Amino acid sequence: MIRSALTTSLPILFGFVPLGIAFGLLFQELNYPWYFASLMGIIVYAGAAQFMAIGLLAAGVGLVEIAMSTFLLNSRHMFYGIAFLESFGNWNLRKLYMIFGLTDETYALMTSIDVPKGFNQKQYFFFITLFAQSYWVLGCTIGALSSEILSFNTDGMEFAATALFVVLLIEQWMMVKRLLPFIIGLIASFIALMFFIDHMLLVAIIISICSILLFRLVNKTHYE
Amino acid sequence: MNEIDYLLATMIVMAISTYFTRIIPFLLFVPGKDNTKLNFIAKSTPPMVMTILVIYMLKGVDYLSTEIFYTLFALAVTVGLQVLKRNALLSIVSGTFVYMFFVQM
């Protein structure tokens, strides 16, 4: 099972390691010891928010403002948990950890795969979450130590994250086979890009959930 | 507050803030109850979110430079392989390799 979860989680490796390296490289410029980059990957574990933190730290911004900007930036995650209310099981340490590890990438992967027969879904998801965070911490660490370690050119590696979401989008299409949610997502993205570019993800997710609920209301029999 | 204390305080504040966003739905909603609307949201959100994430990742592409060409090419490689082979790793690695090749040229 651990092996299967490891294989399934590998696409996240290619997204997280380059992104983590990019974070570690920028973090170096703050002149803190390298291991604080790893520590941040361990206790905060949020891609975009960690990048934002570099700017906030450099500017010496107050803690209340840091708390609020982090909350705003990550508030899209509020919608992710809804998909796992049942599959994360009862309250225990494992569930608390899986909630902690619910990032864009793990959400995208875990909603797009079928857990192989015979495996316990909760344990399977737990290992995917654990591996994904290990990749992130690994990336952050490599980046922060890069002057000593990196010897090859990583330019363009960030495309791996895009490729991961594209692959999962195709898998979603194979599973759903209904055009409507994709079109709603597309239109919501463009509306959010046009009017709320700073909070594009959150706004687009809210618009699309509201729209699809509206569609369901109008055309109730079609969806039940 | 010295530099290290400030960094540690920032990390703790960010960790709590982030965890809070992730745990909210689990605190608000009780699973297992017959809640068709919630199930509907849970089921229809992933395809919408995936579409949004892809657009989000591509929003920075400069449409007036050569970047658009190799980005589209790398996307075509990723999509083509995924549709044909359904091997996520292969599609991601190949697409990324193509992209890196052109970026570093």
CSV table of C-alpha atoms in Angstrom, one decimal:
chain,number,residue,atom,x,y,z
A,1,MET,CA,0.0,0.0,0.0
A,2,ILE,CA,2.8,2.5,0.9
A,3,ARG,CA,4.4,1.7,-2.4
A,4,SER,CA,1.2,2.3,-4.4
A,5,ALA,CA,0.5,5.5,-2.5
A,6,LEU,CA,4.1,6.6,-3.2
A,7,THR,CA,3.7,5.9,-7.0
A,8,THR,CA,0.4,7.8,-7.0
A,9,SER,CA,1.9,10.8,-5.2
A,10,LEU,CA,4.9,11.1,-7.6
A,11,PRO,CA,3.3,13.6,-9.9
A,12,ILE,CA,3.2,16.0,-6.9
A,13,LEU,CA,6.9,15.5,-6.5
A,14,PHE,CA,7.5,17.1,-9.9
A,15,GLY,CA,5.3,20.0,-8.9
A,16,PHE,CA,6.5,20.6,-5.4
A,17,VAL,CA,10.3,20.1,-5.6
A,18,PRO,CA,10.9,22.9,-8.2
A,19,LEU,CA,8.4,25.2,-6.5
A,20,GLY,CA,10.0,24.5,-3.1
A,21,ILE,CA,13.5,25.1,-4.6
A,22,ALA,CA,12.2,28.5,-5.9
A,23,PHE,CA,10.9,29.3,-2.4
A,24,GLY,CA,14.2,28.2,-0.8
A,25,LEU,CA,16.2,30.4,-3.2
A,26,LEU,CA,14.2,33.5,-2.4
A,27,PHE,CA,14.2,32.7,1.3
A,28,GLN,CA,18.0,32.7,1.3
A,29,GLU,CA,17.9,36.4,0.4
A,30,LEU,CA,16.5,37.1,3.9
A,31,ASN,CA,19.8,35.9,5.4
A,32,TYR,CA,18.3,33.5,7.9
A,33,PRO,CA,19.9,30.1,8.5
A,34,TRP,CA,18.8,27.6,5.8
A,35,TYR,CA,16.9,25.3,8.1
A,36,PHE,CA,14.3,27.9,8.8
A,37,ALA,CA,13.1,27.3,5.2
A,38,SER,CA,12.7,23.6,5.9
A,39,LEU,CA,10.9,24.5,9.2
A,40,MET,CA,8.5,26.7,7.4
A,41,GLY,CA,7.7,23.9,5.0
A,42,ILE,CA,7.1,21.6,8.0
A,43,ILE,CA,4.9,23.9,10.1
A,44,VAL,CA,3.2,26.3,7.6
A,45,TYR,CA,3.1,24.1,4.5
A,46,ALA,CA,1.4,26.5,2.1
A,47,GLY,CA,3.0,27.4,-1.3
A,48,ALA,CA,1.7,30.8,-2.2
A,49,ALA,CA,1.5,32.0,1.4
A,50,GLN,CA,5.2,31.1,2.0
A,51,PHE,CA,6.2,33.1,-1.1
A,52,MET,CA,4.1,36.0,0.2
A,53,ALA,CA,5.8,35.7,3.6
A,54,ILE,CA,9.2,36.4,2.2
A,55,GLY,CA,7.9,39.9,1.1
A,56,LEU,CA,6.2,40.5,4.4
A,57,LEU,CA,9.2,39.4,6.4
A,58,ALA,CA,11.5,41.6,4.4
A,59,ALA,CA,9.2,44.5,5.0
A,60,GLY,CA,8.8,43.7,8.8
A,61,VAL,CA,5.1,43.7,8.6
A,62,GLY,CA,3.1,43.2,11.9
A,63,LEU,CA,1.8,39.8,13.0
A,64,VAL,CA,-1.9,40.7,12.8
A,65,GLU,CA,-1.5,41.8,9.2
A,66,ILE,CA,0.5,38.6,8.5
A,67,ALA,CA,-2.3,36.5,10.0
A,68,MET,CA,-5.0,38.3,7.9
A,69,SER,CA,-3.2,38.2,4.6
A,70,THR,CA,-2.4,34.5,5.1
A,71,PHE,CA,-6.0,33.8,5.9
A,72,LEU,CA,-7.2,35.7,2.8
A,73,LEU,CA,-4.7,34.1,0.5
A,74,ASN,CA,-5.5,30.5,1.7
A,75,SER,CA,-9.3,30.9,2.2
A,76,ARG,CA,-9.9,28.9,-1.0
A,77,HIS,CA,-9.0,25.9,1.1
A,78,MET,CA,-12.3,26.3,2.9
A,79,PHE,CA,-14.0,24.7,-0.1
A,80,TYR,CA,-11.6,21.8,-0.4
A,81,GLY,CA,-12.5,20.0,2.8
A,82,ILE,CA,-16.1,19.6,1.7
A,83,ALA,CA,-15.0,16.9,-0.6
A,84,PHE,CA,-13.4,14.9,2.2
A,85,LEU,CA,-15.9,15.2,5.1
A,86,GLU,CA,-16.5,11.5,5.0
A,87,SER,CA,-13.4,10.0,3.5
A,88,PHE,CA,-11.1,11.5,6.2
A,89,GLY,CA,-13.0,9.5,8.8
A,90,ASN,CA,-13.4,10.1,12.5
A,91,TRP,CA,-11.5,12.7,14.5
A,92,ASN,CA,-8.0,11.4,15.3
A,93,LEU,CA,-4.5,12.6,14.8
A,94,ARG,CA,-4.4,11.2,11.3
A,95,LYS,CA,-7.4,13.2,10.3
A,96,LEU,CA,-6.0,16.4,11.9
A,97,TYR,CA,-2.8,15.8,9.8
A,98,MET,CA,-4.7,15.2,6.6
A,99,ILE,CA,-6.6,18.4,7.1
A,100,PHE,CA,-3.2,20.2,7.7
A,101,GLY,CA,-1.9,18.8,4.5
A,102,LEU,CA,-4.8,19.7,2.3
A,103,THR,CA,-3.1,21.8,-0.4
A,104,ASP,CA,-4.2,22.6,-4.0
A,105,GLU,CA,-2.1,19.7,-5.2
A,106,THR,CA,-3.3,17.0,-2.7
A,107,TYR,CA,-6.9,18.1,-3.2
A,108,ALA,CA,-6.5,17.9,-6.9
A,109,LEU,CA,-4.9,14.5,-6.8
A,110,MET,CA,-7.1,12.9,-4.2
A,111,THR,CA,-10.3,14.0,-5.9
A,112,SER,CA,-9.1,12.7,-9.3
A,113,ILE,CA,-8.0,9.1,-8.3
A,114,ASP,CA,-9.7,5.9,-7.4
A,115,VAL,CA,-8.1,4.2,-4.4
A,116,PRO,CA,-7.0,0.8,-5.7
A,117,LYS,CA,-9.3,-2.1,-4.5
A,118,GLY,CA,-8.3,-3.7,-1.1
A,119,PHE,CA,-6.7,-0.6,0.3
A,120,ASN,CA,-8.0,1.5,3.2
A,121,GLN,CA,-8.9,4.9,1.7
A,122,LYS,CA,-8.1,6.8,4.8
A,123,GLN,CA,-4.6,5.3,5.1
A,124,TYR,CA,-4.0,5.7,1.4
A,125,PHE,CA,-4.9,9.4,1.6
A,126,PHE,CA,-2.8,9.8,4.7
A,127,PHE,CA,0.3,8.5,2.9
A,128,ILE,CA,-0.3,10.6,-0.1
A,129,THR,CA,-0.5,13.7,2.2
A,130,LEU,CA,2.6,12.7,4.0
A,131,PHE,CA,4.6,12.1,0.8
A,132,ALA,CA,3.4,15.3,-0.7
A,133,GLN,CA,4.6,17.3,2.3
A,134,SER,CA,8.0,15.5,2.3
A,135,TYR,CA,8.5,16.6,-1.3
A,136,TRP,CA,7.7,20.2,-0.4
A,137,VAL,CA,10.0,20.2,2.6
A,138,LEU,CA,12.7,18.6,0.4
A,139,GLY,CA,12.3,21.3,-2.2
A,140,CYS,CA,12.4,24.1,0.3
A,141,THR,CA,15.6,22.6,1.9
A,142,ILE,CA,17.4,22.1,-1.5
A,143,GLY,CA,16.5,25.7,-2.5
A,144,ALA,CA,17.8,27.2,0.8
A,145,LEU,CA,21.0,25.2,0.5
A,146,SER,CA,21.2,25.6,-3.3
A,147,SER,CA,24.5,27.5,-3.6
A,148,GLU,CA,26.2,24.3,-2.4
A,149,ILE,CA,23.9,21.7,-4.0
A,150,LEU,CA,22.4,22.8,-7.2
A,151,SER,CA,24.6,22.2,-10.2
A,152,PHE,CA,22.0,22.1,-13.0
A,153,ASN,CA,19.8,24.7,-14.6
A,154,THR,CA,16.3,24.4,-13.2
A,155,ASP,CA,14.8,27.2,-15.3
A,156,GLY,CA,11.3,26.3,-16.6
A,157,MET,CA,10.9,23.5,-14.1
A,158,GLU,CA,7.9,25.3,-12.6
A,159,PHE,CA,5.9,24.1,-15.6
A,160,ALA,CA,5.6,20.8,-13.8
A,161,ALA,CA,2.9,22.3,-11.5
A,162,THR,CA,0.9,23.5,-14.6
A,163,ALA,CA,1.3,20.0,-16.2
A,164,LEU,CA,0.1,18.4,-13.0
A,165,PHE,CA,-3.1,20.4,-13.0
A,166,VAL,CA,-3.6,19.8,-16.7
A,167,VAL,CA,-3.3,16.1,-16.3
A,168,LEU,CA,-5.7,16.1,-13.4
A,169,LEU,CA,-8.1,18.3,-15.4
A,170,ILE,CA,-8.1,15.6,-18.1
A,171,GLU,CA,-8.7,12.9,-15.4
A,172,GLN,CA,-11.6,14.9,-14.1
A,173,TRP,CA,-13.1,15.1,-17.6
A,174,MET,CA,-12.8,11.3,-17.9
A,175,MET,CA,-14.7,10.9,-14.6
A,176,VAL,CA,-17.3,13.6,-15.0
A,177,LYS,CA,-18.1,13.7,-18.7
A,178,ARG,CA,-20.3,16.7,-18.3
A,179,LEU,CA,-19.3,19.9,-19.9
A,180,LEU,CA,-21.1,22.3,-17.6
A,181,PRO,CA,-18.7,22.4,-14.6
A,182,PHE,CA,-15.8,22.9,-16.9
A,183,ILE,CA,-17.5,25.8,-18.7
A,184,ILE,CA,-18.5,27.4,-15.4
A,185,GLY,CA,-15.0,27.1,-14.1
A,186,LEU,CA,-13.6,28.7,-17.3
A,187,ILE,CA,-16.1,31.6,-17.3
A,188,ALA,CA,-15.6,32.2,-13.5
A,189,SER,CA,-11.8,32.2,-14.0
A,190,PHE,CA,-12.0,34.9,-16.7
A,191,ILE,CA,-14.5,37.0,-14.7
A,192,ALA,CA,-12.2,36.8,-11.6
A,193,LEU,CA,-9.1,37.6,-13.7
A,194,MET,CA,-10.8,40.7,-15.1
A,195,PHE,CA,-12.1,42.1,-11.9
A,196,PHE,CA,-10.3,40.5,-9.0
A,197,ILE,CA,-6.9,39.5,-10.2
A,198,ASP,CA,-5.3,39.7,-6.7
A,199,HIS,CA,-7.7,37.1,-5.3
A,200,MET,CA,-8.4,35.3,-8.6
A,201,LEU,CA,-8.5,31.7,-7.1
A,202,LEU,CA,-10.9,32.5,-4.3
A,203,VAL,CA,-13.2,34.7,-6.3
A,204,ALA,CA,-13.4,32.2,-9.2
A,205,ILE,CA,-14.2,29.3,-6.8
A,206,ILE,CA,-17.0,31.3,-5.1
A,207,ILE,CA,-18.5,32.4,-8.4
A,208,SER,CA,-18.4,28.8,-9.8
A,209,ILE,CA,-20.0,27.2,-6.7
A,210,CYS,CA,-22.7,29.8,-6.6
A,211,SER,CA,-23.3,29.4,-10.4
A,212,ILE,CA,-23.5,25.6,-10.3
A,213,LEU,CA,-25.9,25.8,-7.3
A,214,LEU,CA,-28.0,28.2,-9.3
A,215,PHE,CA,-28.1,25.8,-12.3
A,216,ARG,CA,-29.1,23.0,-10.0
A,217,LEU,CA,-31.9,25.1,-8.6
A,218,VAL,CA,-33.2,26.0,-12.0
A,219,ASN,CA,-32.9,22.5,-13.4
A,220,LYS,CA,-33.5,20.4,-10.4
A,221,THR,CA,-34.6,17.1,-11.9
A,222,HIS,CA,-31.6,17.0,-14.2
A,223,TYR,CA,-29.1,16.6,-11.3
A,224,GLU,CA,-30.9,14.2,-9.0
B,1,MET,CA,11.8,41.3,19.2
B,2,ASN,CA,14.9,40.1,17.5
B,3,GLU,CA,15.0,38.7,13.9
B,4,ILE,CA,14.7,35.0,14.8
B,5,ASP,CA,11.8,35.6,17.2
B,6,TYR,CA,10.0,37.6,14.6
B,7,LEU,CA,10.5,34.9,12.0
B,8,LEU,CA,9.3,32.2,14.5
B,9,ALA,CA,6.3,34.3,15.5
B,10,THR,CA,5.4,34.8,11.8
B,11,MET,CA,5.6,31.1,11.1
B,12,ILE,CA,3.4,30.2,14.1
B,13,VAL,CA,0.8,32.9,13.1
B,14,MET,CA,0.9,31.7,9.5
B,15,ALA,CA,0.6,28.0,10.5
B,16,ILE,CA,-2.5,28.7,12.7
B,17,SER,CA,-4.1,31.0,10.0
B,18,THR,CA,-3.5,28.4,7.3
B,19,TYR,CA,-4.7,25.5,9.4
B,20,PHE,CA,-7.8,27.4,10.2
B,21,THR,CA,-8.8,27.8,6.5
B,22,ARG,CA,-8.3,24.1,6.0
B,23,ILE,CA,-10.3,22.9,9.0
B,24,ILE,CA,-13.3,25.1,8.7
B,25,PRO,CA,-15.5,22.8,6.6
B,26,PHE,CA,-14.8,19.9,9.0
B,27,LEU,CA,-16.0,22.0,11.9
B,28,LEU,CA,-19.0,23.4,10.2
B,29,PHE,CA,-20.5,20.3,8.6
B,30,VAL,CA,-21.3,16.9,10.0
B,31,PRO,CA,-20.6,14.1,7.6
B,32,GLY,CA,-23.0,11.2,7.1
B,33,LYS,CA,-26.1,13.3,7.5
B,34,ASP,CA,-28.3,13.4,4.5
B,35,ASN,CA,-27.2,16.6,2.9
B,36,THR,CA,-27.8,16.4,-0.8
B,37,LYS,CA,-26.7,20.0,-1.4
B,38,LEU,CA,-23.4,19.5,0.3
B,39,ASN,CA,-22.8,16.3,-1.6
B,40,PHE,CA,-23.6,18.1,-4.8
B,41,ILE,CA,-21.0,20.8,-4.0
B,42,ALA,CA,-18.4,18.2,-3.0
B,43,LYS,CA,-19.0,16.3,-6.3
B,44,SER,CA,-19.1,19.2,-8.7
B,45,THR,CA,-16.3,21.4,-7.2
B,46,PRO,CA,-13.3,19.3,-8.4
B,47,PRO,CA,-13.8,19.8,-12.1
B,48,MET,CA,-14.4,23.5,-11.6
B,49,VAL,CA,-11.4,23.9,-9.3
B,50,MET,CA,-9.2,22.0,-11.7
B,51,THR,CA,-10.2,24.3,-14.6
B,52,ILE,CA,-9.6,27.4,-12.4
B,53,LEU,CA,-6.2,26.1,-11.3
B,54,VAL,CA,-5.0,25.6,-14.9
B,55,ILE,CA,-6.1,29.1,-15.9
B,56,TYR,CA,-4.4,30.4,-12.8
B,57,MET,CA,-1.1,28.8,-13.7
B,58,LEU,CA,-1.3,30.1,-17.3
B,59,LYS,CA,-2.4,33.6,-16.5
B,60,GLY,CA,1.1,34.9,-16.4
B,61,VAL,CA,2.0,33.8,-19.9
B,62,ASP,CA,3.0,36.6,-22.1
B,63,TYR,CA,0.8,36.4,-25.2
B,64,LEU,CA,3.0,38.7,-27.3
B,65,SER,CA,6.3,36.8,-27.0
B,66,THR,CA,7.6,33.4,-28.1
B,67,GLU,CA,6.6,32.2,-24.6
B,68,ILE,CA,3.1,31.5,-25.8
B,69,PHE,CA,4.4,29.1,-28.5
B,70,TYR,CA,6.5,26.9,-26.4
B,71,THR,CA,3.9,27.0,-23.6
B,72,LEU,CA,1.2,25.8,-26.0
B,73,PHE,CA,3.6,23.2,-27.4
B,74,ALA,CA,4.5,21.8,-23.9
B,75,LEU,CA,0.7,21.8,-23.1
B,76,ALA,CA,0.0,19.8,-26.3
B,77,VAL,CA,2.7,17.3,-25.4
B,78,THR,CA,1.2,16.9,-21.8
B,79,VAL,CA,-2.4,16.6,-23.0
B,80,GLY,CA,-1.6,14.3,-25.9
B,81,LEU,CA,0.4,11.9,-23.8
B,82,GLN,CA,-2.2,11.9,-21.0
B,83,VAL,CA,-5.1,11.2,-23.4
B,84,LEU,CA,-3.1,8.4,-25.2
B,85,LYS,CA,-1.3,6.7,-22.3
B,86,ARG,CA,-3.1,7.9,-19.1
B,87,ASN,CA,0.2,7.8,-17.3
B,88,ALA,CA,0.4,11.0,-15.2
B,89,LEU,CA,4.1,10.8,-14.5
B,90,LEU,CA,5.0,10.4,-18.1
B,91,SER,CA,2.8,13.3,-19.3
B,92,ILE,CA,4.1,15.7,-16.6
B,93,VAL,CA,7.8,14.8,-17.0
B,94,SER,CA,7.7,15.0,-20.9
B,95,GLY,CA,5.7,18.3,-20.9
B,96,THR,CA,8.1,19.8,-18.4
B,97,PHE,CA,11.1,18.6,-20.3
B,98,VAL,CA,9.9,20.2,-23.5
B,99,TYR,CA,9.2,23.4,-21.7
B,100,MET,CA,12.6,23.5,-20.0
B,101,PHE,CA,14.3,22.7,-23.3
B,102,PHE,CA,12.8,25.8,-24.9
B,103,VAL,CA,13.2,28.1,-21.9
B,104,GLN,CA,16.9,27.3,-21.7
B,105,MET,CA,17.6,27.5,-25.4
